[in-house]
CSV table of C-alpha atoms (C1' of nucleotides) in Angstrom, one decimal:
chain,number,residue,atom,x,y,z
A,8,MET,CA,91.1,103.9,233.9
A,9,PRO,CA,93.8,102.3,232.9
A,10,GLN,CA,95.0,99.1,233.9
A,11,LEU,CA,98.4,98.1,234.1
A,12,GLY,CA,98.7,94.4,233.0
A,13,GLY,CA,95.4,93.9,234.9
A,14,GLY,CA,93.0,91.2,234.5
A,15,GLY,CA,95.4,88.5,234.2
A,16,GLY,CA,97.3,89.9,231.0
A,17,SER,CA,94.6,91.1,229.5
A,18,GLY,CA,95.5,94.5,229.3
A,19,ASP,CA,98.1,93.8,226.3
A,20,ASP,CA,95.5,94.8,223.6
A,21,LEU,CA,96.4,98.4,223.5
A,22,GLY,CA,98.3,98.7,220.2
A,23,ALA,CA,98.7,94.8,219.8
A,24,THR,CA,97.4,95.1,216.6
A,25,ASP,CA,100.0,97.4,215.2
A,26,GLU,CA,103.1,95.8,216.9
A,27,MET,CA,102.3,92.7,215.4
A,28,LEU,CA,101.9,93.9,212.1
A,29,ALA,CA,105.2,95.5,212.6
A,30,PHE,CA,106.9,92.2,213.5
A,31,LYS,CA,105.2,90.4,210.6
A,32,ASP,CA,106.9,93.3,208.3
A,33,GLU,CA,109.9,91.9,210.0
A,34,GLY,CA,109.3,88.6,208.7
A,35,GLU,CA,108.1,89.5,205.3
A,36,GLN,CA,111.6,91.3,205.0
A,37,GLU,CA,113.2,88.4,205.9
A,38,GLU,CA,111.4,86.6,202.8
A,39,LYS,CA,112.9,88.8,200.5
A,40,ILE,CA,116.3,88.7,201.2
A,41,PRO,CA,117.1,85.3,199.8
A,42,GLN,CA,116.2,87.3,196.7
A,43,GLY,CA,119.2,89.3,197.3
A,44,GLY,CA,121.2,86.1,197.6
A,45,PHE,CA,122.0,86.3,201.1
A,46,PRO,CA,121.7,82.9,202.9
A,47,GLU,CA,119.7,84.1,205.7
A,48,ARG,CA,118.4,80.5,206.0
A,49,ASP,CA,121.6,79.2,206.1
A,50,LEU,CA,122.7,81.6,208.4
A,51,ALA,CA,120.1,80.8,210.6
A,52,ASP,CA,121.0,77.0,210.4
A,53,LEU,CA,124.3,78.2,211.6
A,54,LYS,CA,124.1,81.3,213.7
A,55,SER,CA,123.2,78.5,216.7
A,56,SER,CA,127.0,78.0,216.3
A,57,LEU,CA,128.1,81.3,216.6
A,58,VAL,CA,125.9,83.8,217.3
A,59,ASN,CA,123.5,82.2,219.6
A,60,GLU,CA,126.1,80.1,221.7
A,61,SER,CA,126.9,83.5,223.8
A,62,GLU,CA,123.4,83.7,224.0
A,63,GLY,CA,122.4,80.2,224.0
A,64,ALA,CA,122.2,79.9,227.5
A,65,GLY,CA,118.9,81.3,228.0
A,66,SER,CA,117.9,80.9,224.7
A,67,GLY,CA,114.6,79.6,224.3
A,68,SER,CA,113.9,79.9,227.9
A,69,GLY,CA,112.0,83.5,227.5
A,70,GLN,CA,109.3,81.6,226.3
A,71,ALA,CA,106.2,81.6,228.8
A,72,GLY,CA,106.2,79.0,231.0
A,73,SER,CA,109.5,78.0,230.4
A,74,GLY,CA,111.6,79.9,232.9
A,75,PRO,CA,110.9,78.7,236.3
A,76,GLY,CA,108.0,77.4,237.9
A,77,GLN,CA,105.4,79.7,238.6
A,78,THR,CA,104.8,78.5,241.7
A,79,GLU,CA,108.1,78.6,242.6
A,80,VAL,CA,108.5,82.0,241.2
A,81,LEU,CA,105.6,83.0,243.2
A,82,ARG,CA,107.3,82.0,246.3
A,83,ARG,CA,110.4,83.4,246.2
A,84,ALA,CA,108.4,86.5,244.8
A,85,GLN,CA,106.4,86.6,248.1
A,86,ASN,CA,109.9,85.9,250.2
A,87,SER,CA,111.5,88.7,247.9
A,88,GLN,CA,108.3,90.9,249.1
A,89,ARG,CA,108.9,90.0,252.7
A,90,LEU,CA,112.6,91.0,252.2
A,91,TYR,CA,111.6,94.6,250.8
A,92,GLN,CA,109.3,95.1,252.7
A,93,ASP,CA,111.2,94.6,256.2
A,94,LYS,CA,113.5,96.9,255.0
A,95,ILE,CA,111.0,99.8,254.4
A,96,PRO,CA,111.3,102.3,257.4
A,97,ASP,CA,107.9,102.6,259.1
A,98,ALA,CA,108.4,106.2,258.5
A,99,LEU,CA,108.8,105.9,254.8
A,100,GLU,CA,106.3,103.6,254.3
A,101,GLU,CA,103.7,106.1,256.4
A,102,GLY,CA,104.7,108.6,253.9
A,103,LEU,CA,104.2,106.7,250.7
A,104,LYS,CA,100.9,105.9,252.0
A,105,ALA,CA,99.8,109.1,252.8
A,106,GLN,CA,101.0,110.0,249.4
A,107,ASP,CA,99.0,107.3,248.0
A,108,SER,CA,95.7,108.3,249.7
A,109,SER,CA,96.3,111.5,247.8
A,110,SER,CA,96.9,110.2,244.4
A,111,VAL,CA,94.2,109.9,242.0
A,112,GLY,CA,92.9,107.3,239.3
A,113,MET,CA,95.4,104.1,238.5
A,114,TYR,CA,98.3,106.2,240.4
A,115,LYS,CA,96.0,105.6,243.7
A,116,GLU,CA,97.8,102.0,244.0
A,117,SER,CA,100.6,101.7,246.5
A,118,VAL,CA,104.0,102.8,245.3
A,119,TYR,CA,105.3,99.1,245.6
A,120,SER,CA,102.5,98.0,243.1
A,121,GLY,CA,104.3,100.3,240.5
A,122,TYR,CA,107.4,97.7,240.6
A,123,ASN,CA,104.6,94.7,240.1
A,124,LEU,CA,104.7,95.2,236.6
A,125,LEU,CA,108.2,94.6,236.4
A,126,VAL,CA,108.2,90.8,235.9
A,127,HIS,CA,105.4,90.8,233.3
A,128,TYR,CA,107.5,90.2,230.7
A,129,PRO,CA,107.2,86.9,228.9
A,130,GLY,CA,110.0,84.6,230.0
A,131,ASN,CA,110.0,84.4,233.7
A,132,GLY,CA,106.9,82.2,233.9
A,133,VAL,CA,105.0,84.6,235.9
A,134,SER,CA,103.1,86.9,233.6
A,135,ALA,CA,100.0,85.9,234.1
A,136,GLY,CA,99.5,85.9,238.0
A,137,ALA,CA,101.9,88.7,238.3
A,138,GLY,CA,99.9,90.5,235.8
A,139,ALA,CA,96.6,89.7,237.8
A,140,GLY,CA,98.1,90.8,241.0
A,141,ALA,CA,99.1,94.3,239.4
A,142,GLY,CA,96.1,94.5,238.2
A,143,ALA,CA,94.2,94.2,240.9
A,144,GLY,CA,96.7,96.2,242.8
A,145,ALA,CA,96.3,98.9,240.6
A,146,GLY,CA,92.3,99.2,240.9
A,147,THR,CA,91.8,98.0,244.3
A,148,GLY,CA,94.7,97.9,246.1
A,149,ALA,CA,94.8,93.9,246.7
A,150,GLY,CA,96.9,91.2,244.8
A,151,ALA,CA,99.8,93.7,245.4
A,152,GLY,CA,101.3,91.2,247.4
A,153,ALA,CA,102.4,88.7,244.6
A,154,GLY,CA,103.1,91.2,242.2
A,155,THR,CA,105.4,93.5,244.1
A,156,GLY,CA,107.5,90.3,245.0
A,157,ALA,CA,107.4,88.9,241.4
A,158,GLY,CA,109.0,92.1,240.7
A,159,VAL,CA,112.1,91.3,242.5
A,160,VAL,CA,112.6,87.9,241.0
A,161,THR,CA,114.6,87.3,238.5
A,162,GLY,CA,115.7,83.7,236.7
A,163,ALA,CA,116.5,80.9,238.8
A,164,GLY,CA,119.9,80.2,240.2
A,165,GLN,CA,120.5,83.6,240.5
A,166,SER,CA,122.8,84.4,243.6
A,167,LEU,CA,122.6,87.2,245.8
A,168,HIS,CA,126.4,87.8,245.5
A,169,ALA,CA,127.0,88.5,242.2
A,170,LYS,CA,127.5,91.9,241.0
A,171,PRO,CA,125.5,93.8,238.7
A,172,GLY,CA,126.8,93.8,235.1
A,173,GLN,CA,128.9,90.7,235.1
A,174,PRO,CA,128.4,88.6,232.6
A,175,SER,CA,126.0,86.4,232.3
A,176,HIS,CA,127.5,83.3,230.8
A,177,GLY,CA,126.6,80.9,233.7
A,178,VAL,CA,127.5,83.5,236.2
A,179,THR,CA,124.6,83.7,238.6
A,180,GLN,CA,123.3,87.3,239.0
A,181,LEU,CA,122.1,89.2,242.1
A,182,THR,CA,118.6,90.0,241.4
A,183,PRO,CA,119.2,93.3,240.3
A,184,LEU,CA,115.7,95.0,241.4
A,185,TYR,CA,116.5,93.5,245.1
A,186,GLU,CA,119.6,95.0,245.3
A,187,HIS,CA,118.9,98.3,243.7
A,188,PHE,CA,116.0,98.6,245.7
A,189,SER,CA,117.2,97.5,249.2
A,190,SER,CA,120.5,99.8,248.5
A,191,HIS,CA,118.7,102.7,248.1
A,192,GLN,CA,115.7,102.2,251.2
A,193,THR,CA,118.8,102.5,253.3
A,194,HIS,CA,119.8,105.8,251.8
A,195,ILE,CA,116.0,107.1,251.6
A,196,SER,CA,115.6,106.3,255.3
A,197,ALA,CA,118.3,108.1,256.5
A,198,ASP,CA,117.8,111.1,253.9
A,199,ILE,CA,114.6,111.2,254.7
A,200,ASN,CA,115.2,111.5,258.6
A,201,GLN,CA,117.8,113.8,258.1
A,202,LYS,CA,115.9,116.1,256.0
A,203,GLN,CA,112.2,115.7,257.8
A,204,GLY,CA,110.6,114.4,254.7
A,205,VAL,CA,112.4,116.5,252.0
A,206,HIS,CA,113.4,113.9,249.7
A,207,ARG,CA,117.0,114.8,248.1
A,208,PRO,CA,118.1,112.9,245.1
A,209,LEU,CA,120.6,110.7,246.0
A,210,GLN,CA,122.1,109.1,243.2
A,211,THR,CA,121.6,109.5,239.3
A,212,THR,CA,122.3,106.2,238.3
A,213,ASP,CA,120.4,104.5,235.6
A,214,ILE,CA,118.5,101.9,237.1
A,215,SER,CA,118.4,100.1,233.6
A,216,SER,CA,122.6,99.6,234.3
A,217,PHE,CA,121.8,97.9,237.1
A,218,TYR,CA,120.4,94.8,235.0
A,219,SER,CA,122.7,92.5,233.5
A,220,LEU,CA,120.5,90.0,232.1
A,221,SER,CA,121.0,86.7,231.4
A,222,PRO,CA,120.6,85.4,228.3
A,223,GLY,CA,117.5,85.0,227.0
A,224,GLY,CA,116.3,85.8,230.3
A,225,VAL,CA,114.3,88.8,228.4
A,226,GLY,CA,112.1,88.6,231.2
A,227,GLN,CA,114.3,89.9,233.6
A,228,ILE,CA,114.9,93.2,231.9
A,229,SER,CA,113.5,95.4,234.2
A,230,HIS,CA,115.0,98.7,234.0
A,231,THR,CA,111.4,99.3,232.6
A,232,MET,CA,110.5,99.6,235.9
A,233,GLY,CA,111.0,103.2,235.0
A,234,TRP,CA,107.9,103.2,233.2
A,235,PHE,CA,105.3,102.2,236.5
A,236,THR,CA,105.7,105.4,237.8
A,237,HIS,CA,103.8,108.3,237.3
A,238,PRO,CA,104.8,111.9,236.7
A,239,SER,CA,103.0,113.3,239.8
A,240,LEU,CA,104.8,110.8,241.7
A,241,MET,CA,108.1,112.2,240.1
A,242,LEU,CA,110.1,115.1,241.7
A,243,SER,CA,111.6,117.1,239.4
A,244,SER,CA,114.7,115.7,239.6
A,245,GLY,CA,113.7,113.0,238.0
A,246,MET,CA,113.1,110.9,241.1
A,247,HIS,CA,110.5,108.6,242.0
A,248,THR,CA,108.9,109.5,245.9
A,249,THR,CA,110.9,106.6,247.1
A,250,GLY,CA,114.2,108.4,246.4
A,251,ILE,CA,114.6,106.1,243.6
A,252,PRO,CA,116.1,107.3,240.3
A,253,HIS,CA,113.6,107.5,237.4
A,254,PRO,CA,115.5,106.0,233.8
A,255,ALA,CA,112.6,107.3,231.9
A,256,ILE,CA,112.9,111.1,233.5
A,257,VAL,CA,116.1,112.7,233.7
A,258,PRO,CA,117.2,116.3,235.0
A,259,HIS,CA,118.1,118.4,232.3
A,260,SER,CA,120.4,120.1,234.5
A,261,GLY,CA,123.1,119.2,236.8
A,262,LYS,CA,124.2,120.1,240.1
A,263,GLN,CA,122.8,123.7,240.1
A,264,GLU,CA,119.4,122.3,239.8
A,265,LEU,CA,119.7,119.8,242.5
A,266,GLN,CA,121.5,122.2,245.4
A,267,HIS,CA,118.0,124.4,244.9
A,268,TYR,CA,116.3,121.2,245.9
A,269,ASP,CA,118.5,120.5,248.6
A,270,ARG,CA,118.6,123.6,250.2
A,271,GLY,CA,114.6,124.0,250.0
A,272,LEU,CA,115.7,127.5,248.0
A,273,LYS,CA,113.5,128.9,245.2
A,274,PRO,CA,115.7,129.1,242.2
A,275,PRO,CA,116.7,132.4,240.8
A,276,SER,CA,114.3,133.8,238.6
A,277,GLU,CA,114.3,132.0,235.1
A,278,THR,CA,113.0,132.4,232.1
A,279,LYS,CA,110.2,130.6,230.5
A,280,GLN,CA,112.6,128.9,228.2
A,281,GLU,CA,115.3,128.0,230.9
A,282,LYS,CA,112.3,126.5,232.7
A,283,GLU,CA,110.9,124.4,229.9
A,284,ALA,CA,114.9,123.2,229.0
A,285,LYS,CA,114.8,122.2,233.2
A,286,LYS,CA,111.6,120.2,233.0
A,287,PRO,CA,112.5,116.7,233.4
A,288,THR,CA,112.8,114.7,230.4
A,289,ILE,CA,110.9,112.0,229.7
A,290,LYS,CA,112.7,109.4,227.3
A,291,LYS,CA,111.1,107.6,224.7
A,292,PRO,CA,110.5,104.0,225.3
A,293,LEU,CA,113.0,101.5,224.3
A,294,ASN,CA,112.4,99.7,220.8
A,295,ALA,CA,113.1,95.8,220.5
A,296,PHE,CA,116.6,96.4,219.4
A,297,MET,CA,117.6,98.8,222.2
A,298,LEU,CA,116.3,96.5,224.7
A,299,TYR,CA,118.1,93.6,223.0
A,300,MET,CA,121.4,95.9,223.0
A,301,LYS,CA,120.9,96.7,226.5
A,302,GLU,CA,120.8,92.9,227.3
A,303,MET,CA,123.4,91.7,224.8
A,304,ARG,CA,126.1,94.6,225.1
A,305,ALA,CA,127.8,93.5,228.2
A,306,LYS,CA,128.4,90.2,227.0
A,307,VAL,CA,129.7,91.3,223.5
A,308,ILE,CA,132.0,93.6,225.2
A,309,ALA,CA,133.3,90.7,227.4
A,310,GLU,CA,133.7,88.3,224.4
A,311,CYS,CA,135.2,91.0,222.4
A,312,THR,CA,137.2,92.8,224.6
A,313,LEU,CA,135.9,95.8,223.2
A,314,LYS,CA,134.5,98.8,224.6
A,315,GLU,CA,133.7,101.0,221.7
A,316,SER,CA,130.1,101.3,221.7
A,317,ALA,CA,130.0,102.1,217.7
A,318,ALA,CA,131.6,98.6,217.1
A,319,ILE,CA,129.4,96.9,219.7
A,320,ASN,CA,126.5,98.1,217.9
A,321,GLN,CA,127.7,97.0,214.8
A,322,ILE,CA,128.2,93.2,216.0
A,323,LEU,CA,125.1,93.7,217.8
A,324,GLY,CA,123.2,94.8,214.9
A,325,ARG,CA,124.3,91.7,213.2
A,326,ARG,CA,123.8,89.4,215.7
A,327,TRP,CA,120.0,90.8,215.8
A,328,HIS,CA,119.6,89.8,212.0
A,329,ALA,CA,120.7,86.8,212.7
A,330,LEU,CA,118.2,86.0,215.7
A,331,SER,CA,115.4,83.6,214.9
A,332,ARG,CA,112.0,85.1,214.7
A,333,GLU,CA,111.0,83.7,217.5
A,334,GLU,CA,114.1,85.3,219.4
A,335,GLN,CA,112.8,88.7,218.2
A,336,ALA,CA,109.6,88.3,219.0
A,337,LYS,CA,110.7,88.2,222.5
A,338,TYR,CA,112.2,91.5,222.1
A,339,TYR,CA,109.2,93.2,220.2
A,340,GLU,CA,107.0,91.8,222.6
A,341,LEU,CA,109.1,93.6,225.5
A,342,ALA,CA,109.0,96.4,223.4
A,343,ARG,CA,105.5,96.4,222.6
A,344,LYS,CA,104.8,96.5,226.8
A,345,GLU,CA,107.3,99.2,227.4
A,346,ARG,CA,105.1,101.5,224.9
A,347,GLN,CA,101.8,100.6,226.2
A,348,LEU,CA,102.9,101.2,229.5
A,349,HIS,CA,105.1,104.7,228.6
A,350,MET,CA,101.6,105.3,227.2
A,351,GLN,CA,99.6,104.7,229.9
A,352,LEU,CA,102.0,106.4,232.5
A,353,TYR,CA,102.7,109.7,230.3
A,354,PRO,CA,99.3,110.0,228.2
A,355,GLY,CA,100.2,113.3,227.2
A,356,TRP,CA,103.8,112.6,226.2
A,357,SER,CA,105.0,112.4,222.7
A,358,ALA,CA,108.3,111.9,221.0
A,359,ARG,CA,108.0,115.1,219.7
A,360,ASP,CA,108.2,116.6,223.3
A,361,ASN,CA,111.8,115.3,223.3
A,362,TYR,CA,112.7,116.6,219.7
A,363,GLY,CA,115.5,119.2,220.0
A,364,LYS,CA,117.0,118.2,223.2
A,365,LYS,CA,119.4,116.5,222.0
A,366,LYS,CA,122.0,118.3,220.1
A,367,ARG,CA,121.4,118.3,216.5
A,368,ARG,CA,124.4,116.9,214.2
A,369,SER,CA,125.7,119.8,212.2
A,370,ARG,CA,123.4,120.7,209.1
A,371,GLU,CA,126.2,120.4,206.7
A,372,LYS,CA,126.2,116.9,207.5
A,373,HIS,CA,122.4,116.3,207.6
A,374,GLN,CA,122.3,118.0,203.9
A,375,GLU,CA,125.3,115.8,202.6
A,376,SER,CA,123.7,112.6,203.4
A,377,ASN,CA,120.1,113.8,202.0
A,378,THR,CA,121.8,114.9,198.9
A,379,ASP,CA,124.2,112.2,198.7
A,380,PRO,CA,122.5,110.2,195.5
A,381,GLY,CA,124.5,107.0,196.8
A,382,SER,CA,122.9,107.0,200.0
A,383,PRO,CA,120.8,104.4,201.4
A,384,LYS,CA,117.5,106.4,201.2
A,385,LYS,CA,118.3,108.1,198.0
A,386,CYS,CA,119.4,104.8,196.6
A,387,ARG,CA,116.3,102.7,197.5
A,388,ALA,CA,114.0,105.7,196.7
A,389,ARG,CA,115.7,105.8,193.1
A,390,PHE,CA,115.2,102.2,192.7
A,391,GLY,CA,111.6,102.3,194.3
A,392,LEU,CA,112.2,100.6,197.2
A,393,ASN,CA,110.2,101.1,200.1
A,394,GLN,CA,112.8,102.5,202.8
A,395,GLN,CA,111.2,100.6,205.8
A,396,THR,CA,111.4,97.2,204.1
A,397,ASP,CA,113.9,96.9,201.8
A,398,TRP,CA,117.3,96.9,201.8
A,399,CYS,CA,119.6,98.8,199.7
A,400,GLY,CA,120.4,96.4,196.5
A,401,PRO,CA,121.7,93.2,197.7
A,402,CYS,CA,123.8,94.7,200.3
A,403,ARG,CA,121.0,93.8,202.6
A,404,ARG,CA,122.1,96.6,204.3
A,405,LYS,CA,121.5,100.4,204.7
A,406,LYS,CA,124.3,101.8,203.3
A,407,LYS,CA,125.7,102.8,199.8
A,408,CYS,CA,124.7,101.1,197.0
A,409,ILE,CA,128.1,99.8,195.3
A,410,ARG,CA,126.3,99.5,192.1
A,411,TYR,CA,124.9,102.8,192.1
A,412,LEU,CA,128.2,104.3,193.0
A,413,GLN,CA,129.7,102.2,189.8
A,414,GLY,CA,126.8,103.8,187.3
A,415,GLU,CA,124.8,100.8,187.2
A,416,GLY,CA,122.2,102.8,189.2
A,417,GLU,CA,119.4,101.1,186.9
A,418,GLY,CA,117.1,98.7,188.4
A,419,ARG,CA,117.9,96.8,191.8
A,420,CYS,CA,120.8,95.2,192.2
A,421,THR,CA,121.4,91.7,192.1
A,422,SER,CA,125.0,91.2,193.4
A,423,PRO,CA,127.1,92.8,195.2
A,424,VAL,CA,130.0,94.3,194.0
A,425,SER,CA,132.9,96.9,195.3
A,426,SER,CA,134.5,99.6,193.6
A,427,ASP,CA,137.3,97.4,192.4
A,428,GLY,CA,134.9,94.6,190.8
A,429,SER,CA,135.4,92.0,194.0
A,430,ALA,CA,132.6,90.6,195.6
A,431,ILE,CA,133.3,92.0,199.3
A,432,ASP,CA,130.2,94.0,199.5
A,433,SER,CA,128.1,90.8,200.4
A,434,PRO,CA,126.6,91.3,203.9
A,435,PRO,CA,128.7,90.1,205.8
A,436,SER,CA,127.3,87.7,208.5
A,437,PRO,CA,129.0,86.9,211.9
A,438,LEU,CA,130.0,83.5,210.4
A,439,ASP,CA,132.5,85.5,208.1
A,440,SER,CA,134.5,86.3,211.1
A,441,LEU,CA,135.0,82.6,211.4
A,442,GLN,CA,136.2,81.9,207.9
A,443,TYR,CA,138.8,85.2,208.2
A,444,ILE,CA,140.7,82.8,210.9
A,445,ARG,CA,139.4,79.5,210.6
A,446,PRO,CA,141.9,78.2,207.6
A,447,ALA,CA,145.2,78.9,209.7
A,448,PHE,CA,143.6,76.7,212.8
A,449,THR,CA,143.0,73.6,213.6
A,450,PRO,CA,139.1,73.2,215.2
A,451,ASP,CA,141.1,71.7,218.3
A,452,GLN,CA,143.0,75.1,218.8
A,453,LEU,CA,139.7,76.4,218.9
A,454,THR,CA,137.8,76.4,222.5
A,455,SER,CA,134.8,77.0,220.6
A,456,PRO,CA,133.5,79.0,217.4
A,457,THR,CA,132.4,81.8,219.9
A,458,ASP,CA,135.0,82.1,222.1
A,459,PHE,CA,135.7,85.5,221.2
A,460,THR,CA,138.2,87.2,223.2
A,461,HIS,CA,140.6,88.9,221.1
A,462,ARG,CA,140.7,91.4,218.4
A,463,GLN,CA,141.2,90.2,214.9
A,464,PRO,CA,142.5,93.1,212.6
A,465,ASN,CA,141.0,91.4,209.5
A,466,CYS,CA,137.5,90.4,211.1
A,467,PRO,CA,134.8,92.3,209.6
A,468,PHE,CA,133.5,92.1,213.5
A,469,SER,CA,136.4,93.1,215.1
A,470,LEU,CA,135.8,90.0,216.5
A,471,SER,CA,138.3,87.1,216.7
A,472,LEU,CA,138.6,83.8,218.2
A,473,HIS,CA,140.2,82.5,220.9
A,474,LEU,CA,142.6,79.9,220.8
A,475,LYS,CA,143.3,77.6,223.2
A,476,SER,CA,147.2,77.3,223.1
A,477,THR,CA,147.8,80.8,222.6
A,478,PRO,CA,148.0,83.5,225.3
A,479,HIS,CA,145.3,86.7,225.0
A,480,GLY,CA,145.6,88.1,221.5
A,481,ALA,CA,148.9,86.2,220.5
A,482,GLY,CA,149.5,84.5,217.4
A,483,LEU,CA,146.6,85.3,215.5
A,484,PRO,CA,147.5,85.3,211.9
A,485,ALA,CA,147.3,88.2,209.5
A,486,ARG,CA,144.9,87.5,206.3
B,30,DC,C1',132.6,119.5,227.6
B,31,DG,C1',129.8,118.4,223.8
B,32,DT,C1',129.4,116.0,219.9
B,33,DC,C1',130.4,112.2,217.1
B,34,DC,C1',130.0,107.4,216.0
B,35,DT,C1',127.0,103.0,215.2
B,36,DT,C1',122.9,100.2,215.1
B,37,DT,C1',117.4,99.2,214.7
B,38,DG,C1',112.9,100.8,215.5
B,39,DA,C1',109.2,103.8,216.7
B,40,DA,C1',106.6,108.0,216.2
B,41,DG,C1',106.5,112.3,214.1
B,42,DA,C1',106.7,115.9,210.6
B,43,DA,C1',106.8,116.7,206.1
B,44,DC,C1',105.8,115.6,201.5
C,27,DG,C1',100.7,107.0,201.9
C,28,DT,C1',105.5,107.6,201.7
C,29,DT,C1',110.1,109.3,202.7
C,30,DC,C1',112.6,111.7,206.0
C,31,DT,C1',114.0,113.1,210.8
C,32,DT,C1',114.7,112.2,215.3
C,33,DC,C1',115.1,110.1,219.3
C,34,DA,C1',116.2,105.8,222.2
C,35,DA,C1',121.5,103.4,224.7
C,36,DA,C1',126.7,103.2,225.2
C,37,DG,C1',131.0,104.7,225.8
C,38,DG,C1',135.3,105.7,223.3
C,39,DA,C1',137.2,109.0,220.3
C,40,DC,C1',137.6,113.6,219.1
C,41,DG,C1',137.9,118.7,218.7
DNA sequence: CGTCCTTTGAAGAAC
DNA sequence: GTTCTTCAAAGGACG
């Protein structure tokens, strides 16, 4: 029987080795980089002035034990649990208990314990205690108290009045889980009363979107609660039996399908294919970078006044590379736990299950990229570079090798040049955005090197600096 | 409305 | 064992 985080955090062995190796690879890759001339070390030294600032509020706070004190967290966890439990209608609770008793194995636990593990991420300082609680809860039904409560506790200093999604610099936040569950519980009870115990999908909101995470507060990434419920406890619409939308399980069809559930009607006869297509999709667990993006996206949007995801992702990608190993390690660890739990909760699931469910890009495009000799993959292959760990030449980026395009396709590039011969192809760093702008302004004109609030056309990151003396976006020099 | 863009990482398929 | 492909999130842009 799988133990979720059981035994005081001893349940992490699954896949641990692999993950550590994977992270080692990351590190090895970093070691190779300076050879290509990219000043990764310098950047690492400097990044605190740019990249880290926006993340810096919580930088390092994610380390185990550096969060709120364990005792305090547990105390608040218990308080939160009380609040949470107080909101559960008796009828619902009874129903849940009944459901529990009919479940088997690890899922025989209370549904609440399903949320316990939420806090088992490093960084909130409660991983050990909560882990033990949840582990025991899963196995014996005991120990769910601390675990459950901890699940709704976020970092210290958070307010119950802030709205989810708010930028997290210095802004206190509502504990997202608590808010989410509280609001859902209200709806659920009403719904169940009306429908005599028949659950009806109430919302399809992705829980994960509720969590605006504080900087470095990786431990607060709580969308992963989605992994803590078993398919057997799901309705086919992607809902947990509590009625809470499940982020990892999404229905394929929309209103029409839900209407069938609404009315308790049997859907019209369907082909096997249709049935297959309507099976709820269990999503892939998020990898480290995806977790990082989820946490930082809102911040980048706020800082850059950008909304386009592609641009945001570019920025996030660079910031990701600018993170220290320690900072990245937090996300790798989170991702490892995500995969671990996902594996335990959906033992038969394979990433292949979702193949083809996303509409594929046009074949032509794929073929083009596959046959393009200047494509990063082809380029790496040509130069005998490892696809996973090596970059395309000096570019330290997975884009076209300029050298190759210039007909210098022999051997590994050593210096990046553009097609016109100028050295523009070195990997832009976030610091480059400062170089684009700084000369025109004196330091006292800048509120901070990372105070990005305007968009600068020439900035390679679509970022710009906020000037103390200029209104929004005004006076930024063209370069 | 559906797909693309854009990023990194994981996993599976195809060599 | 290596390489290639797909998908995970996000939301504006575009056909």
